[in-house]
Amino acid sequence: MKFQVEKIREDFPILKEKIYGKDLIYLDNGATTQKPKVVIDKITEHYSKFNANIHRGTHYLSQVSTENYENARKTVQNFINAKNDYEIIFTKGTTDGINLIAYSFGEKFIKENDEIIISAMEHHSNIVPYQVLCQRKKAKLKIIKMDKNGVLILEEMDKLITKNTKLISIIHASNTLGTINPIEKIIKKAHNKNIPVFLDAAQSIQHLEIDVQKLDVDFLVFSGHKIFAPTGIGVLYGKEKFLNKIAPYQSGGDMIKTVTFEKTIYNELPFKFEAGTVNYTGAIAMATAINYIENIGIKNIFNYEKKLLNYATKKLLKIDGLKIYGNSDEKTAVISFNIKNIHHSDIGEILDKLGIAIRTGTHCTEPIMDFFGITGTARASFSFYNTFEEIDKLYEGILKAKKMLS
Ligand code: PMP
């Protein structure tokens, strides 16, 4: 399919909105993405025509609802090329999936003095659950360092691995720096030592083609809301051999086979990990979002966003005193920056009045801020519905902010 941004923009109702009387320029896609009309319509259609709780009813609507939900699982399976549909667990989102693994994998496989390796550029969601686990089990968290360009120093990882290393958990693409990590290499190195690898794909799934079998990754998580689907739904992929060995993270309805007051037998995969009424409407709408982006083509999306990134990087670097954090050769379309002697949140506020939505602050990555010795950054994160004209307006807006604040 030919990539036509103007046509694509027509699919996203919110992009027609005015903010303070100005055209919305939405550059906060790292935080959440906007939704195409097909996704919004899918939610309305589900609640208007098919809604009933899944897996529980013999009646018609429950059967349709269940079928649509299980088809959504197959859509996700095909999207990331998982071997089996039951290796796809629906969660609330990335954070939920990480907590599930940190808890359940941790309970089974982590003991005193064991070690877990993460990296210097993790989102808080891929740090804190492991800190909690390490506290619980008296295990140790080790950190792969990065250089000043925001690139991981892989030789560091080699040095960190010991016979006690039980898990490596890595961000695929950094929400703050844009860095795309060399996960193929990381997975190979880890597997050579029989260490499973967990991938936080919250910022890669919407930009890069991901094939979990080709990568041979052991676990992977992402959030629906970052791939043009609703909030409150996400995915945990796990290899069957691990998911079968670990116990449920939450318990209650639907995750059981039989219950007596004396004993409960857990359900099989994937239901064992889906306690209670799951967000089946979200899963169904996420499948629509996946079909939508697959129709455009993830490669087309990546190539277009790369052009946006290159254009924006060159343009913003023309601004005197502007510094970009994250200068890896392999980047998603994210630009974190500061301007000398100006606070990032002041830039964000002025841009907001111009209708330009960017994010300011630490982006849930305080260790990255500590590394660079800063309190935060301004971050513009792009998606395939953004345009070169919007980047020009961002540039003009930053110049205006600079003039006002200097
Ligand atoms: N990891 C990364 C890399 C992220 O960017 C985010 C969201 N900013 C998360 C984890 C957490 O995602 P969620 O809030 O959807 O659980």
Short mmCIF file of C-alpha atoms and ligand atoms in Angstrom, two decimals:
data_model
loop_
_atom_site.label_atom_id
_atom_site.label_comp_id
_atom_site.label_asym_id
_atom_site.label_seq_id
_atom_site.Cartn_x
_atom_site.Cartn_y
_atom_site.Cartn_z
CA MET A 1 0.00 0.00 0.00
CA LYS A 2 1.29 3.47 -0.92
CA PHE A 3 1.97 5.61 2.14
CA GLN A 4 -0.19 8.74 1.98
CA VAL A 5 -0.06 10.68 5.20
CA GLU A 6 -2.93 13.05 4.34
CA LYS A 7 -5.19 10.08 3.71
CA ILE A 8 -4.02 8.40 6.92
CA ARG A 9 -4.76 11.55 8.93
CA GLU A 10 -8.37 11.36 7.79
CA ASP A 11 -8.65 8.11 9.76
CA PHE A 12 -7.94 9.84 13.10
CA PRO A 13 -10.84 12.07 14.21
CA ILE A 14 -8.89 13.76 17.00
CA LEU A 15 -6.36 15.19 14.56
CA LYS A 16 -9.07 17.59 13.35
CA GLU A 17 -9.47 19.08 16.83
CA LYS A 18 -8.47 22.64 17.62
CA ILE A 19 -6.53 23.40 20.81
CA TYR A 20 -6.82 27.03 21.98
CA GLY A 21 -8.12 27.74 18.47
CA LYS A 22 -5.03 26.22 16.83
CA ASP A 23 -4.69 23.01 14.83
CA LEU A 24 -3.68 20.18 17.15
CA ILE A 25 -0.13 18.99 16.58
CA TYR A 26 0.11 15.80 18.58
CA LEU A 27 3.73 14.88 19.35
CA ASP A 28 3.20 12.88 22.53
CA ASN A 29 2.90 9.47 20.90
CA GLY A 30 5.40 7.92 23.29
CA ALA A 31 2.92 8.47 26.11
CA THR A 32 -0.08 7.25 24.16
CA THR A 33 -1.20 7.09 20.55
CA GLN A 34 -4.40 8.41 19.00
CA LYS A 35 -7.08 6.03 17.78
CA PRO A 36 -8.28 5.55 14.21
CA LYS A 37 -12.01 5.67 13.59
CA VAL A 38 -12.12 1.92 12.87
CA VAL A 39 -10.98 1.25 16.43
CA ILE A 40 -13.44 3.72 17.95
CA ASP A 41 -16.22 2.23 15.78
CA LYS A 42 -15.27 -1.29 16.84
CA ILE A 43 -15.83 -0.42 20.49
CA THR A 44 -19.21 1.12 19.67
CA GLU A 45 -20.14 -1.87 17.52
CA HIS A 46 -19.21 -4.31 20.25
CA TYR A 47 -21.27 -2.54 22.91
CA SER A 48 -24.15 -1.86 20.50
CA LYS A 49 -24.46 -5.36 19.05
CA PHE A 50 -22.41 -8.10 20.65
CA ASN A 51 -21.70 -7.37 24.28
CA ALA A 52 -21.83 -10.23 26.78
CA ASN A 53 -19.27 -11.62 29.18
CA ILE A 54 -16.95 -14.18 27.63
CA HIS A 55 -16.30 -17.86 28.41
CA ARG A 56 -19.32 -18.08 30.69
CA GLY A 57 -22.51 -18.20 28.73
CA THR A 58 -24.22 -20.67 26.50
CA HIS A 59 -26.28 -17.86 24.98
CA TYR A 60 -25.68 -16.39 21.54
CA LEU A 61 -24.11 -13.06 22.55
CA SER A 62 -21.69 -14.69 24.93
CA GLN A 63 -20.60 -17.06 22.19
CA VAL A 64 -20.04 -14.23 19.69
CA SER A 65 -18.20 -12.16 22.28
CA THR A 66 -15.99 -15.13 23.20
CA GLU A 67 -15.28 -15.90 19.56
CA ASN A 68 -14.30 -12.29 18.85
CA TYR A 69 -12.06 -12.26 21.93
CA GLU A 70 -10.32 -15.52 21.00
CA ASN A 71 -9.93 -14.30 17.42
CA ALA A 72 -8.24 -11.20 18.83
CA ARG A 73 -5.75 -13.53 20.53
CA LYS A 74 -5.05 -15.14 17.15
CA THR A 75 -4.57 -11.71 15.57
CA VAL A 76 -1.93 -10.89 18.19
CA GLN A 77 -0.36 -14.34 17.72
CA ASN A 78 0.03 -13.73 13.99
CA PHE A 79 1.17 -10.14 14.51
CA ILE A 80 4.19 -11.18 16.58
CA ASN A 81 4.43 -14.67 15.05
CA ALA A 82 4.02 -16.61 18.28
CA LYS A 83 3.99 -20.37 17.84
CA ASN A 84 0.76 -20.91 19.80
CA ASP A 85 -2.23 -18.69 20.53
CA TYR A 86 -2.19 -19.80 24.18
CA GLU A 87 1.21 -18.15 24.58
CA ILE A 88 -0.62 -14.80 24.26
CA ILE A 89 -1.92 -13.57 27.62
CA PHE A 90 -4.12 -10.49 27.70
CA THR A 91 -3.13 -8.08 30.45
CA LYS A 92 -3.94 -4.50 31.45
CA GLY A 93 -0.77 -3.27 29.76
CA THR A 94 3.01 -3.35 29.81
CA THR A 95 3.35 -2.66 33.53
CA ASP A 96 0.86 -5.40 34.34
CA GLY A 97 2.76 -7.93 32.20
CA ILE A 98 6.10 -7.04 33.79
CA ASN A 99 4.60 -7.43 37.27
CA LEU A 100 3.15 -10.78 36.31
CA ILE A 101 6.55 -12.12 35.26
CA ALA A 102 8.49 -10.43 38.08
CA TYR A 103 6.09 -12.07 40.52
CA SER A 104 5.35 -15.49 39.03
CA PHE A 105 8.71 -16.17 37.35
CA GLY A 106 10.35 -14.70 40.44
CA GLU A 107 8.46 -17.02 42.78
CA LYS A 108 9.49 -20.07 40.80
CA PHE A 109 12.97 -19.33 39.58
CA ILE A 110 14.61 -16.64 41.74
CA LYS A 111 16.22 -17.46 45.06
CA GLU A 112 18.65 -15.80 47.45
CA ASN A 113 21.84 -14.47 45.77
CA ASP A 114 20.42 -14.89 42.27
CA GLU A 115 20.90 -12.01 39.87
CA ILE A 116 18.67 -10.19 37.42
CA ILE A 117 20.14 -7.89 34.79
CA ILE A 118 18.38 -4.82 33.41
CA SER A 119 19.77 -1.76 31.62
CA ALA A 120 20.52 1.85 32.44
CA MET A 121 17.71 3.08 30.19
CA GLU A 122 14.75 1.13 31.59
CA HIS A 123 11.35 2.69 32.18
CA HIS A 124 10.43 2.65 35.90
CA SER A 125 7.99 -0.15 35.06
CA ASN A 126 10.92 -2.38 34.14
CA ILE A 127 12.91 -1.45 37.25
CA VAL A 128 10.61 -1.31 40.25
CA PRO A 129 8.92 -4.75 39.92
CA TYR A 130 12.41 -6.31 39.86
CA GLN A 131 13.52 -4.24 42.86
CA VAL A 132 10.48 -5.54 44.74
CA LEU A 133 11.31 -9.10 43.64
CA CYS A 134 14.97 -8.73 44.65
CA GLN A 135 13.91 -7.44 48.06
CA ARG A 136 11.51 -10.33 48.51
CA LYS A 137 14.01 -12.98 47.49
CA LYS A 138 17.24 -11.31 48.64
CA ALA A 139 18.41 -11.35 45.03
CA LYS A 140 20.54 -8.76 43.25
CA LEU A 141 19.70 -6.31 40.46
CA LYS A 142 22.54 -5.50 38.06
CA ILE A 143 22.58 -2.73 35.49
CA ILE A 144 24.09 -2.65 31.99
CA LYS A 145 25.61 0.79 31.56
CA MET A 146 25.17 3.08 28.57
CA ASP A 147 27.41 5.67 26.95
CA LYS A 148 26.74 9.38 26.53
CA ASN A 149 24.94 8.80 23.23
CA GLY A 150 22.44 6.61 25.02
CA VAL A 151 23.80 3.37 23.59
CA LEU A 152 24.16 0.28 25.77
CA ILE A 153 27.72 -0.92 26.37
CA LEU A 154 27.30 -4.59 25.56
CA GLU A 155 30.73 -5.59 26.85
CA GLU A 156 29.38 -4.47 30.24
CA MET A 157 26.68 -7.08 29.97
CA ASP A 158 29.26 -9.82 29.37
CA LYS A 159 30.98 -8.76 32.56
CA LEU A 160 27.75 -8.72 34.57
CA ILE A 161 26.68 -12.25 33.71
CA THR A 162 27.57 -14.88 36.29
CA LYS A 163 26.37 -18.39 37.09
CA ASN A 164 23.74 -16.74 39.31
CA THR A 165 22.14 -14.70 36.52
CA LYS A 166 18.58 -15.95 36.14
CA LEU A 167 16.91 -13.33 33.92
CA ILE A 168 17.81 -10.44 31.62
CA SER A 169 15.05 -7.88 31.14
CA ILE A 170 15.60 -5.18 28.54
CA ILE A 171 13.76 -2.30 26.96
CA HIS A 172 13.58 -2.79 23.19
CA ALA A 173 13.35 0.91 22.30
CA SER A 174 13.81 3.67 24.85
CA ASN A 175 10.81 5.93 25.43
CA THR A 176 13.17 8.76 26.41
CA LEU A 177 16.20 8.36 24.14
CA GLY A 178 14.66 6.53 21.19
CA THR A 179 17.57 4.06 21.22
CA ILE A 180 16.72 0.73 19.59
CA ASN A 181 18.71 -1.85 21.50
CA PRO A 182 20.52 -4.71 19.70
CA ILE A 183 18.22 -7.31 21.16
CA GLU A 184 19.21 -10.05 18.70
CA LYS A 185 22.76 -9.88 20.08
CA ILE A 186 21.57 -9.62 23.68
CA ILE A 187 19.30 -12.66 23.31
CA LYS A 188 22.06 -14.73 21.67
CA LYS A 189 24.58 -13.84 24.37
CA ALA A 190 22.04 -14.64 27.10
CA HIS A 191 20.92 -17.91 25.55
CA ASN A 192 24.53 -19.04 25.18
CA LYS A 193 24.51 -19.04 28.97
CA ASN A 194 20.97 -20.44 29.26
CA ILE A 195 19.53 -17.20 30.59
CA PRO A 196 15.98 -16.26 29.51
CA VAL A 197 15.34 -12.79 28.12
CA PHE A 198 12.32 -10.56 28.76
CA LEU A 199 11.63 -7.75 26.31
CA ASP A 200 9.76 -4.54 27.12
CA ALA A 201 8.35 -3.79 23.67
CA ALA A 202 6.13 -0.87 24.78
CA GLN A 203 8.01 1.50 22.47
CA SER A 204 8.93 -0.84 19.64
CA ILE A 205 5.78 -2.77 18.79
CA GLN A 206 4.25 0.26 17.00
CA HIS A 207 7.41 1.03 14.99
CA LEU A 208 9.28 -2.21 14.23
CA GLU A 209 8.45 -5.64 12.90
CA ILE A 210 8.68 -8.15 15.73
CA ASP A 211 8.87 -11.90 15.24
CA VAL A 212 9.13 -13.60 18.63
CA GLN A 213 10.14 -16.96 17.15
CA LYS A 214 12.88 -15.47 15.00
CA LEU A 215 14.15 -13.43 17.95
CA ASP A 216 13.76 -16.49 20.15
CA VAL A 217 12.77 -14.11 22.96
CA ASP A 218 11.34 -15.79 26.06
CA PHE A 219 8.88 -13.09 27.17
CA LEU A 220 7.62 -9.91 25.57
CA VAL A 221 5.13 -7.27 26.70
CA PHE A 222 3.37 -4.28 25.19
CA SER A 223 0.40 -1.98 25.79
CA GLY A 224 -2.59 -1.59 23.49
CA HIS A 225 -2.83 2.15 24.01
CA LYS A 226 0.58 2.66 22.40
CA ILE A 227 -0.46 0.83 19.24
CA PHE A 228 -3.61 2.83 18.45
CA ALA A 229 -5.86 0.64 20.61
CA PRO A 230 -7.71 1.56 23.82
CA THR A 231 -6.22 1.86 27.28
CA GLY A 232 -6.52 -0.98 29.79
CA ILE A 233 -5.45 -3.77 27.46
CA GLY A 234 -2.02 -5.21 26.82
CA VAL A 235 -0.19 -8.37 25.89
CA LEU A 236 2.23 -10.69 27.57
CA TYR A 237 3.83 -13.23 25.26
CA GLY A 238 5.68 -16.06 26.96
CA LYS A 239 7.15 -19.30 25.75
CA GLU A 240 4.92 -22.20 26.66
CA LYS A 241 7.75 -23.97 28.50
CA PHE A 242 7.97 -21.08 30.98
CA LEU A 243 4.28 -20.19 31.24
CA ASN A 244 3.45 -23.79 32.07
CA LYS A 245 5.98 -23.87 34.89
CA ILE A 246 4.97 -20.68 36.69
CA ALA A 247 1.96 -20.16 38.94
CA PRO A 248 -0.78 -17.57 38.36
CA TYR A 249 -0.12 -14.01 39.46
CA GLN A 250 -3.74 -13.29 40.32
CA SER A 251 -6.45 -15.73 41.30
CA GLY A 252 -10.23 -15.77 41.16
CA GLY A 253 -12.75 -16.46 38.42
CA ASP A 254 -11.93 -17.89 34.97
CA MET A 255 -8.39 -18.94 35.90
CA ILE A 256 -9.60 -22.16 37.51
CA LYS A 257 -10.57 -25.59 36.29
CA THR A 258 -12.27 -26.72 39.49
CA VAL A 259 -12.74 -25.19 42.93
CA THR A 260 -13.62 -26.84 46.20
CA PHE A 261 -13.06 -25.37 49.66
CA GLU A 262 -10.19 -27.81 50.06
CA LYS A 263 -8.42 -27.39 46.73
CA THR A 264 -8.39 -25.46 43.45
CA ILE A 265 -7.02 -26.75 40.18
CA TYR A 266 -5.80 -24.02 37.85
CA ASN A 267 -7.04 -23.65 34.31
CA GLU A 268 -4.74 -24.27 31.38
CA LEU A 269 -2.94 -21.64 29.32
CA PRO A 270 -3.76 -18.86 28.59
CA PHE A 271 -6.70 -18.67 31.02
CA LYS A 272 -4.55 -19.52 34.03
CA PHE A 273 -3.19 -15.96 33.80
CA GLU A 274 -6.45 -14.16 32.99
CA ALA A 275 -8.27 -13.95 36.33
CA GLY A 276 -11.63 -12.21 36.51
CA THR A 277 -13.47 -10.49 33.70
CA VAL A 278 -10.74 -9.34 31.34
CA ASN A 279 -10.97 -6.31 29.11
CA TYR A 280 -12.34 -8.33 26.21
CA THR A 281 -13.69 -5.25 24.46
CA GLY A 282 -10.20 -3.76 24.59
CA ALA A 283 -8.71 -6.95 23.16
CA ILE A 284 -11.22 -6.98 20.31
CA ALA A 285 -10.53 -3.30 19.55
CA MET A 286 -6.77 -3.95 19.75
CA ALA A 287 -7.12 -6.61 17.06
CA THR A 288 -8.77 -3.97 14.86
CA ALA A 289 -5.86 -1.59 15.56
CA ILE A 290 -3.36 -4.31 14.64
CA ASN A 291 -5.20 -5.05 11.39
CA TYR A 292 -5.22 -1.32 10.68
CA ILE A 293 -1.45 -0.88 11.04
CA GLU A 294 -0.69 -4.14 9.26
CA ASN A 295 -2.69 -2.83 6.35
CA ILE A 296 -0.47 0.24 6.20
CA GLY A 297 2.59 -1.96 6.79
CA ILE A 298 4.97 -1.71 9.74
CA LYS A 299 7.93 -1.35 7.36
CA ASN A 300 6.23 1.60 5.63
CA ILE A 301 5.53 3.10 9.04
CA PHE A 302 9.14 2.70 10.15
CA ASN A 303 10.55 4.15 6.93
CA TYR A 304 8.26 7.18 7.04
CA GLU A 305 8.94 7.81 10.74
CA LYS A 306 12.67 7.54 10.09
CA LYS A 307 12.35 10.38 7.55
CA LEU A 308 10.41 12.42 10.11
CA LEU A 309 13.11 11.75 12.70
CA ASN A 310 15.97 12.74 10.41
CA TYR A 311 14.18 15.88 9.29
CA ALA A 312 13.25 16.91 12.83
CA THR A 313 16.73 16.16 14.22
CA LYS A 314 18.46 18.30 11.59
CA LYS A 315 15.94 21.09 11.99
CA LEU A 316 15.96 21.24 15.80
CA LEU A 317 19.76 21.11 15.94
CA LYS A 318 19.76 24.43 14.08
CA ILE A 319 18.41 26.01 17.26
CA ASP A 320 21.21 27.60 19.22
CA GLY A 321 21.69 25.99 22.66
CA LEU A 322 19.48 22.97 21.90
CA LYS A 323 20.88 19.63 22.99
CA ILE A 324 19.42 16.25 22.06
CA TYR A 325 19.68 13.34 24.51
CA GLY A 326 19.85 10.02 22.68
CA ASN A 327 22.06 9.97 19.60
CA SER A 328 22.16 6.31 18.69
CA ASP A 329 22.37 5.43 14.98
CA GLU A 330 19.41 3.13 15.59
CA LYS A 331 16.52 5.22 16.85
CA THR A 332 12.75 5.35 16.83
CA ALA A 333 11.20 8.74 16.11
CA VAL A 334 11.70 10.28 19.55
CA ILE A 335 13.59 13.48 20.30
CA SER A 336 14.38 14.40 23.89
CA PHE A 337 15.95 17.81 24.22
CA ASN A 338 16.78 20.74 26.43
CA ILE A 339 17.66 24.34 25.64
CA LYS A 340 20.42 26.00 27.57
CA ASN A 341 19.17 28.00 30.57
CA ILE A 342 15.50 27.22 29.88
CA HIS A 343 13.36 24.82 31.89
CA HIS A 344 11.84 22.02 29.84
CA SER A 345 8.37 22.49 31.35
CA ASP A 346 8.33 26.16 30.28
CA ILE A 347 8.96 25.09 26.68
CA GLY A 348 6.14 22.55 26.99
CA GLU A 349 3.71 25.17 28.31
CA ILE A 350 4.37 27.65 25.54
CA LEU A 351 4.14 24.96 22.86
CA ASP A 352 0.84 23.84 24.39
CA LYS A 353 -0.64 27.31 23.86
CA LEU A 354 0.32 26.92 20.21
CA GLY A 355 -1.61 23.65 20.00
CA ILE A 356 1.55 21.55 20.08
CA ALA A 357 1.44 18.63 22.53
CA ILE A 358 4.84 17.40 23.68
CA ARG A 359 5.81 15.83 27.01
CA THR A 360 8.17 17.29 29.58
CA GLY A 361 9.71 15.79 32.70
CA THR A 362 11.51 12.56 33.45
CA HIS A 363 9.35 10.28 31.27
CA CYS A 364 9.37 7.63 34.02
CA THR A 365 13.12 7.23 33.53
CA GLU A 366 14.70 9.06 36.45
CA PRO A 367 17.95 7.02 36.24
CA ILE A 368 18.46 8.38 32.69
CA MET A 369 18.02 11.92 34.04
CA ASP A 370 20.55 11.20 36.81
CA PHE A 371 22.97 9.82 34.23
CA PHE A 372 22.84 13.05 32.21
CA GLY A 373 22.69 15.22 35.34
CA ILE A 374 19.39 16.88 34.36
CA THR A 375 15.95 17.21 35.94
CA GLY A 376 14.05 16.33 32.79
CA THR A 377 13.72 16.92 29.08
CA ALA A 378 11.20 18.14 26.55
CA ARG A 379 10.22 15.18 24.38
CA ALA A 380 8.63 15.14 20.95
CA SER A 381 7.61 11.63 19.95
CA PHE A 382 6.28 11.07 16.45
CA SER A 383 3.91 8.70 14.79
CA PHE A 384 3.10 7.89 11.17
CA TYR A 385 0.25 10.44 11.13
CA ASN A 386 2.63 13.33 11.85
CA THR A 387 3.88 15.50 9.00
CA PHE A 388 6.93 17.49 8.00
CA GLU A 389 4.80 20.66 8.24
CA GLU A 390 4.10 19.84 11.88
CA ILE A 391 7.84 19.58 12.49
CA ASP A 392 8.27 23.03 10.92
CA LYS A 393 5.63 24.34 13.34
CA LEU A 394 7.39 22.65 16.25
CA TYR A 395 10.63 24.36 15.19
CA GLU A 396 8.90 27.75 14.96
CA GLY A 397 7.21 27.13 18.30
CA ILE A 398 10.49 26.32 20.03
CA LEU A 399 12.07 29.47 18.59
CA LYS A 400 9.14 31.48 19.90
CA ALA A 401 9.39 29.86 23.33
CA LYS A 402 13.12 30.51 23.41
CA LYS A 403 12.63 34.16 22.59
CA MET A 404 9.98 34.56 25.28
CA LEU A 405 11.96 32.72 27.94
CA SER A 406 15.47 34.05 27.31
N1 PMP B 1 7.89 0.57 29.29
C1 PMP B 1 8.10 1.56 28.41
C2 PMP B 1 9.32 1.55 27.57
C3 PMP B 1 7.15 2.57 28.26
O1 PMP B 1 7.36 3.55 27.40
C4 PMP B 1 5.98 2.53 29.06
C5 PMP B 1 4.94 3.63 28.94
N2 PMP B 1 5.46 4.92 28.90
C6 PMP B 1 5.82 1.47 29.94
C7 PMP B 1 6.79 0.51 30.03
C8 PMP B 1 4.60 1.35 30.80
O2 PMP B 1 3.49 1.17 29.98
P1 PMP B 1 2.01 1.19 30.59
O3 PMP B 1 1.92 2.48 31.34
O4 PMP B 1 1.12 1.17 29.38
O5 PMP B 1 1.87 0.00 31.45
#
